[in-house]
Amino acid sequence: MGRELQSSIVDKCANVLDVLAGSQNTMSFTELVDSTGFTKSSTHRIITILLGEGMLAQDDRTKAYTLGPRVLGWARAAWQKTDLQQISDAELMELRDITGLNVAVSILTDESIMFIRTIDTTPVRYAAKVGEQSPLHCTAAGKLFLAHDVLVWEKVSSGHYELEKFTDKTITDPARMAKEMEVVRRRGYAVCDREEFLQVCGIAAPIFDYQAKIIAALSLWAPAKKATISDLEKQAPALTHAADRISSRFGAMT
């Protein structure tokens, strides 16, 4: 294969991935043709290549396309090399000192959140550790991604993500979860009242980038015997202020 042809294919693959990365929703074949300006045959060829390499994924029901697991894996690896941990260190320690609560930063990884930074006030057995993952629907941080990421919420509304019951407090009804998401967006933070573990309560605020996309979650949590949800919500102003300051470093308009 000639160098020019190889370059052309790489450019077109990158173009398709750029279009999908910039879309809030999955995209149909026709939408990709329109957005890239490629011919139908060229678009089909590029899609076939990307699907084969795991860089695209296709919904079995709608036949629409989204970024694939390989690209998401690259994204997770890239996140571990970003300055997010360094940028948020000062805010995390200040937030811990102000509130006296455990602090964590987490990111989205497929259908869960992953903790990338934790600062604990008092070590406990069930404290989250860096690299550990937790479900979306029963954690305060996870609810933020459900509320602010259309593609993530589509998995719930389409039944592809199960609202598994972890405790008697876990929200397992999609309609009730949808109402919860409205509340999260309106007030600017999410709560978890013993929904993953009966011993833990949590509250989280979103961190946005310059495109107003959620890129991480900043959380406060405590053992339920130490603080109730009402206690944690009293710290919401300090939490959201810290999240806004971090967001501004990523170009978000706060």
mmCIF file of C-alpha atoms in Angstrom:
data_model
loop_
_atom_site.group_PDB
_atom_site.id
_atom_site.type_symbol
_atom_site.label_atom_id
_atom_site.label_comp_id
_atom_site.label_asym_id
_atom_site.label_seq_id
_atom_site.Cartn_x
_atom_site.Cartn_y
_atom_site.Cartn_z
ATOM 1 C CA MET A 1 0.000 0.000 0.000
ATOM 2 C CA GLY A 2 1.431 3.361 -0.994
ATOM 3 C CA ARG A 3 2.337 5.956 1.608
ATOM 4 C CA GLU A 4 -0.189 8.483 0.255
ATOM 5 C CA LEU A 5 -3.004 5.913 0.384
ATOM 6 C CA GLN A 6 -2.046 4.946 3.918
ATOM 7 C CA SER A 7 -2.043 8.599 4.948
ATOM 8 C CA SER A 8 -5.467 9.112 3.366
ATOM 9 C CA ILE A 9 -6.964 6.172 5.248
ATOM 10 C CA VAL A 10 -5.432 7.287 8.546
ATOM 11 C CA ASP A 11 -6.750 10.835 8.026
ATOM 12 C CA LYS A 12 -10.242 9.546 7.284
ATOM 13 C CA CYS A 13 -10.234 7.229 10.280
ATOM 14 C CA ALA A 14 -9.147 10.107 12.491
ATOM 15 C CA ASN A 15 -11.871 12.305 10.993
ATOM 16 C CA VAL A 16 -14.602 9.773 11.796
ATOM 17 C CA LEU A 17 -13.301 9.358 15.346
ATOM 18 C CA ASP A 18 -13.154 13.137 15.805
ATOM 19 C CA VAL A 19 -16.760 13.502 14.663
ATOM 20 C CA LEU A 20 -17.962 10.800 17.061
ATOM 21 C CA ALA A 21 -15.898 12.163 19.943
ATOM 22 C CA GLY A 22 -17.498 15.564 19.473
ATOM 23 C CA SER A 23 -21.041 14.214 19.366
ATOM 24 C CA GLN A 24 -23.269 14.076 22.443
ATOM 25 C CA ASN A 25 -25.154 11.126 20.936
ATOM 26 C CA THR A 26 -24.559 8.009 18.899
ATOM 27 C CA MET A 27 -24.516 8.628 15.142
ATOM 28 C CA SER A 28 -26.119 6.807 12.238
ATOM 29 C CA PHE A 29 -24.327 5.915 9.022
ATOM 30 C CA THR A 30 -26.066 8.777 7.206
ATOM 31 C CA GLU A 31 -25.080 11.267 9.914
ATOM 32 C CA LEU A 32 -21.451 10.180 9.631
ATOM 33 C CA VAL A 33 -21.552 10.603 5.851
ATOM 34 C CA ASP A 34 -23.023 14.086 6.238
ATOM 35 C CA SER A 35 -20.637 15.134 9.005
ATOM 36 C CA THR A 36 -17.436 13.891 7.370
ATOM 37 C CA GLY A 37 -18.275 14.747 3.765
ATOM 38 C CA PHE A 38 -17.003 11.352 2.639
ATOM 39 C CA THR A 39 -18.779 9.260 0.039
ATOM 40 C CA LYS A 40 -20.972 6.414 1.281
ATOM 41 C CA SER A 41 -18.553 3.779 0.000
ATOM 42 C CA SER A 42 -15.578 5.496 1.627
ATOM 43 C CA THR A 43 -17.456 5.939 4.911
ATOM 44 C CA HIS A 44 -18.485 2.275 4.875
ATOM 45 C CA ARG A 45 -14.885 1.206 4.294
ATOM 46 C CA ILE A 46 -13.573 3.367 7.147
ATOM 47 C CA ILE A 47 -16.292 2.178 9.525
ATOM 48 C CA THR A 48 -15.478 -1.443 8.693
ATOM 49 C CA ILE A 49 -11.815 -0.835 9.508
ATOM 50 C CA LEU A 50 -12.591 0.928 12.790
ATOM 51 C CA LEU A 51 -15.103 -1.706 13.885
ATOM 52 C CA GLY A 52 -12.575 -4.426 13.175
ATOM 53 C CA GLU A 53 -9.974 -2.664 15.302
ATOM 54 C CA GLY A 54 -12.358 -2.075 18.200
ATOM 55 C CA MET A 55 -12.238 1.681 17.713
ATOM 56 C CA LEU A 56 -15.953 1.892 16.946
ATOM 57 C CA ALA A 57 -18.921 0.136 18.492
ATOM 58 C CA GLN A 58 -22.355 -0.356 16.928
ATOM 59 C CA ASP A 59 -25.610 -0.557 18.835
ATOM 60 C CA ASP A 60 -27.331 -3.844 17.951
ATOM 61 C CA ARG A 61 -30.786 -2.291 18.167
ATOM 62 C CA THR A 62 -30.376 1.147 16.544
ATOM 63 C CA LYS A 63 -27.333 0.291 14.363
ATOM 64 C CA ALA A 64 -25.881 3.666 15.395
ATOM 65 C CA TYR A 65 -22.167 4.111 16.057
ATOM 66 C CA THR A 66 -20.125 5.348 19.000
ATOM 67 C CA LEU A 67 -16.503 5.214 20.109
ATOM 68 C CA GLY A 68 -15.348 1.663 20.744
ATOM 69 C CA PRO A 69 -13.663 -0.023 23.709
ATOM 70 C CA ARG A 70 -10.167 0.379 22.290
ATOM 71 C CA VAL A 71 -10.519 4.163 22.089
ATOM 72 C CA LEU A 72 -12.055 4.281 25.558
ATOM 73 C CA GLY A 73 -9.126 2.235 26.830
ATOM 74 C CA TRP A 74 -6.715 4.775 25.352
ATOM 75 C CA ALA A 75 -8.720 7.525 27.019
ATOM 76 C CA ARG A 76 -8.456 5.847 30.415
ATOM 77 C CA ALA A 77 -4.708 5.409 29.985
ATOM 78 C CA ALA A 78 -4.362 9.031 28.936
ATOM 79 C CA TRP A 79 -6.297 10.184 31.986
ATOM 80 C CA GLN A 80 -3.785 8.509 34.231
ATOM 81 C CA LYS A 81 -1.111 10.685 32.634
ATOM 82 C CA THR A 82 -2.995 13.980 32.811
ATOM 83 C CA ASP A 83 -2.461 16.748 35.324
ATOM 84 C CA LEU A 84 -5.840 16.193 36.960
ATOM 85 C CA GLN A 85 -4.350 14.694 40.100
ATOM 86 C CA GLN A 86 -1.734 17.406 40.373
ATOM 87 C CA ILE A 87 -4.151 20.234 39.651
ATOM 88 C CA SER A 88 -6.674 19.077 42.222
ATOM 89 C CA ASP A 89 -4.289 18.241 45.065
ATOM 90 C CA ALA A 90 -4.436 21.656 46.728
ATOM 91 C CA GLU A 91 -8.233 21.829 46.420
ATOM 92 C CA LEU A 92 -8.644 18.316 47.786
ATOM 93 C CA MET A 93 -6.587 18.948 50.883
ATOM 94 C CA GLU A 94 -8.285 22.288 51.495
ATOM 95 C CA LEU A 95 -11.687 20.654 51.090
ATOM 96 C CA ARG A 96 -10.730 17.907 53.520
ATOM 97 C CA ASP A 97 -9.572 20.454 56.078
ATOM 98 C CA ILE A 98 -12.702 22.608 55.696
ATOM 99 C CA THR A 99 -15.204 19.770 55.896
ATOM 100 C CA GLY A 100 -13.400 17.147 57.952
ATOM 101 C CA LEU A 101 -14.670 14.557 55.453
ATOM 102 C CA ASN A 102 -13.075 12.015 53.132
ATOM 103 C CA VAL A 103 -12.422 13.373 49.626
ATOM 104 C CA ALA A 104 -12.120 11.588 46.280
ATOM 105 C CA VAL A 105 -11.823 12.319 42.566
ATOM 106 C CA SER A 106 -13.193 9.769 40.106
ATOM 107 C CA ILE A 107 -13.595 9.422 36.353
ATOM 108 C CA LEU A 108 -15.872 7.433 34.077
ATOM 109 C CA THR A 109 -14.587 4.096 32.864
ATOM 110 C CA ASP A 110 -17.029 2.221 30.654
ATOM 111 C CA GLU A 111 -19.992 1.456 32.975
ATOM 112 C CA SER A 112 -18.456 2.382 36.312
ATOM 113 C CA ILE A 113 -16.434 5.082 38.004
ATOM 114 C CA MET A 114 -12.763 4.708 38.847
ATOM 115 C CA PHE A 115 -11.114 6.518 41.732
ATOM 116 C CA ILE A 116 -7.952 8.340 40.697
ATOM 117 C CA ARG A 117 -7.306 10.304 43.885
ATOM 118 C CA THR A 118 -8.425 9.793 47.485
ATOM 119 C CA ILE A 119 -7.693 11.652 50.717
ATOM 120 C CA ASP A 120 -9.132 10.065 53.840
ATOM 121 C CA THR A 121 -9.581 11.771 57.187
ATOM 122 C CA THR A 122 -9.902 8.489 59.054
ATOM 123 C CA PRO A 123 -8.929 5.139 57.495
ATOM 124 C CA VAL A 124 -11.804 2.652 57.368
ATOM 125 C CA ARG A 125 -12.027 -0.837 55.940
ATOM 126 C CA TYR A 126 -14.410 0.058 53.107
ATOM 127 C CA ALA A 127 -12.661 3.265 52.018
ATOM 128 C CA ALA A 128 -12.188 3.566 48.260
ATOM 129 C CA LYS A 129 -8.654 3.119 46.975
ATOM 130 C CA VAL A 130 -7.039 4.576 43.872
ATOM 131 C CA GLY A 131 -7.785 2.340 40.894
ATOM 132 C CA GLU A 132 -10.875 0.758 42.423
ATOM 133 C CA GLN A 133 -14.180 0.964 40.597
ATOM 134 C CA SER A 134 -17.772 1.403 41.742
ATOM 135 C CA PRO A 135 -21.157 1.290 39.970
ATOM 136 C CA LEU A 136 -22.735 4.383 38.452
ATOM 137 C CA HIS A 137 -26.277 4.217 39.784
ATOM 138 C CA CYS A 138 -25.571 3.790 43.487
ATOM 139 C CA THR A 139 -22.728 6.244 44.016
ATOM 140 C CA ALA A 140 -22.912 10.027 44.156
ATOM 141 C CA ALA A 141 -20.083 10.362 41.631
ATOM 142 C CA GLY A 142 -21.617 7.813 39.300
ATOM 143 C CA LYS A 143 -24.963 9.593 39.318
ATOM 144 C CA LEU A 144 -23.245 12.713 38.005
ATOM 145 C CA PHE A 145 -22.163 10.870 34.859
ATOM 146 C CA LEU A 146 -25.673 9.483 34.434
ATOM 147 C CA ALA A 147 -27.081 12.995 34.788
ATOM 148 C CA HIS A 148 -24.619 14.851 32.562
ATOM 149 C CA ASP A 149 -23.550 12.322 29.909
ATOM 150 C CA VAL A 150 -26.288 11.511 27.395
ATOM 151 C CA LEU A 151 -24.560 8.381 26.119
ATOM 152 C CA VAL A 152 -24.201 6.971 29.618
ATOM 153 C CA TRP A 153 -27.858 7.629 30.444
ATOM 154 C CA GLU A 154 -28.950 5.973 27.179
ATOM 155 C CA LYS A 155 -27.589 2.698 28.522
ATOM 156 C CA VAL A 156 -29.997 2.940 31.446
ATOM 157 C CA SER A 157 -33.010 4.092 29.445
ATOM 158 C CA SER A 158 -32.442 1.379 26.828
ATOM 159 C CA GLY A 159 -32.042 -1.351 29.442
ATOM 160 C CA HIS A 160 -28.391 -2.048 28.607
ATOM 161 C CA TYR A 161 -27.301 -0.989 32.095
ATOM 162 C CA GLU A 162 -28.911 -2.853 34.997
ATOM 163 C CA LEU A 163 -29.834 -0.868 38.095
ATOM 164 C CA GLU A 164 -28.633 -3.661 40.345
ATOM 165 C CA LYS A 165 -29.762 -3.682 43.962
ATOM 166 C CA PHE A 166 -26.904 -3.423 46.469
ATOM 167 C CA THR A 167 -28.848 -2.338 49.548
ATOM 168 C CA ASP A 168 -32.472 -1.571 50.402
ATOM 169 C CA LYS A 169 -31.639 2.073 49.573
ATOM 170 C CA THR A 170 -30.483 1.404 45.993
ATOM 171 C CA ILE A 171 -32.629 3.000 43.290
ATOM 172 C CA THR A 172 -33.564 0.191 40.889
ATOM 173 C CA ASP A 173 -36.513 1.775 39.056
ATOM 174 C CA PRO A 174 -35.498 3.644 35.849
ATOM 175 C CA ALA A 175 -38.362 6.125 36.153
ATOM 176 C CA ARG A 176 -37.366 7.018 39.693
ATOM 177 C CA MET A 177 -33.736 7.293 38.620
ATOM 178 C CA ALA A 178 -34.734 9.652 35.795
ATOM 179 C CA LYS A 179 -36.403 11.959 38.333
ATOM 180 C CA GLU A 180 -33.287 11.764 40.493
ATOM 181 C CA MET A 181 -31.205 12.887 37.511
ATOM 182 C CA GLU A 182 -33.410 15.943 37.081
ATOM 183 C CA VAL A 183 -32.766 16.857 40.700
ATOM 184 C CA VAL A 184 -29.018 16.333 40.273
ATOM 185 C CA ARG A 185 -28.864 18.674 37.284
ATOM 186 C CA ARG A 186 -31.012 21.298 38.989
ATOM 187 C CA ARG A 187 -29.128 21.528 42.281
ATOM 188 C CA GLY A 188 -25.634 20.928 40.908
ATOM 189 C CA TYR A 189 -24.605 17.904 42.945
ATOM 190 C CA ALA A 190 -25.585 14.270 43.588
ATOM 191 C CA VAL A 191 -26.024 12.284 46.775
ATOM 192 C CA CYS A 192 -25.747 8.648 47.771
ATOM 193 C CA ASP A 193 -27.581 7.672 50.933
ATOM 194 C CA ARG A 194 -26.267 4.189 51.812
ATOM 195 C CA GLU A 195 -27.087 2.939 48.312
ATOM 196 C CA GLU A 196 -23.915 0.949 47.622
ATOM 197 C CA PHE A 197 -22.910 0.197 51.212
ATOM 198 C CA LEU A 198 -25.155 0.677 54.228
ATOM 199 C CA GLN A 199 -22.152 2.088 56.076
ATOM 200 C CA VAL A 200 -21.488 4.997 53.674
ATOM 201 C CA CYS A 201 -23.105 8.297 52.689
ATOM 202 C CA GLY A 202 -21.699 10.498 49.946
ATOM 203 C CA ILE A 203 -22.127 13.696 47.966
ATOM 204 C CA ALA A 204 -20.428 14.668 44.693
ATOM 205 C CA ALA A 205 -20.128 17.647 42.340
ATOM 206 C CA PRO A 206 -19.161 17.567 38.647
ATOM 207 C CA ILE A 207 -15.918 18.770 37.125
ATOM 208 C CA PHE A 208 -16.424 20.115 33.592
ATOM 209 C CA ASP A 209 -14.059 20.936 30.736
ATOM 210 C CA TYR A 210 -14.068 23.843 28.277
ATOM 211 C CA GLN A 211 -16.818 22.141 26.236
ATOM 212 C CA ALA A 212 -19.039 21.905 29.327
ATOM 213 C CA LYS A 213 -18.594 18.127 29.309
ATOM 214 C CA ILE A 214 -18.252 16.280 32.597
ATOM 215 C CA ILE A 215 -14.728 14.881 32.915
ATOM 216 C CA ALA A 216 -14.568 13.909 36.582
ATOM 217 C CA ALA A 217 -16.421 13.956 39.881
ATOM 218 C CA LEU A 218 -15.321 15.471 43.172
ATOM 219 C CA SER A 219 -16.772 13.632 46.167
ATOM 220 C CA LEU A 220 -17.158 13.935 49.907
ATOM 221 C CA TRP A 221 -18.115 10.878 51.900
ATOM 222 C CA ALA A 222 -18.283 9.622 55.456
ATOM 223 C CA PRO A 223 -19.301 6.569 57.450
ATOM 224 C CA ALA A 224 -23.071 6.718 58.007
ATOM 225 C CA LYS A 225 -22.563 6.512 61.767
ATOM 226 C CA LYS A 226 -20.506 9.710 61.608
ATOM 227 C CA ALA A 227 -22.558 11.831 59.200
ATOM 228 C CA THR A 228 -25.979 11.685 57.593
ATOM 229 C CA ILE A 229 -26.885 12.928 54.118
ATOM 230 C CA SER A 230 -28.229 16.092 55.744
ATOM 231 C CA ASP A 231 -24.840 16.619 57.392
ATOM 232 C CA LEU A 232 -23.058 16.147 54.079
ATOM 233 C CA GLU A 233 -25.404 18.468 52.198
ATOM 234 C CA LYS A 234 -24.436 21.261 54.569
ATOM 235 C CA GLN A 235 -21.008 20.988 52.935
ATOM 236 C CA ALA A 236 -22.435 21.273 49.396
ATOM 237 C CA PRO A 237 -21.384 24.951 48.974
ATOM 238 C CA ALA A 238 -17.764 24.137 49.815
ATOM 239 C CA LEU A 239 -17.855 21.069 47.558
ATOM 240 C CA THR A 240 -19.369 22.794 44.521
ATOM 241 C CA HIS A 241 -17.049 25.784 44.944
ATOM 242 C CA ALA A 242 -14.015 23.484 44.903
ATOM 243 C CA ALA A 243 -15.355 21.611 41.864
ATOM 244 C CA ASP A 244 -15.931 24.908 40.048
ATOM 245 C CA ARG A 245 -12.382 26.032 40.750
ATOM 246 C CA ILE A 246 -10.987 22.793 39.351
ATOM 247 C CA SER A 247 -13.303 23.025 36.340
ATOM 248 C CA SER A 248 -12.012 26.517 35.577
ATOM 249 C CA ARG A 249 -8.525 25.080 35.197
ATOM 250 C CA PHE A 250 -9.892 22.942 32.363
ATOM 251 C CA GLY A 251 -11.398 25.974 30.675
ATOM 252 C CA ALA A 252 -14.951 25.602 31.979
ATOM 253 C CA MET A 253 -17.023 28.747 32.341
ATOM 254 C CA THR A 254 -18.157 28.653 35.972
#
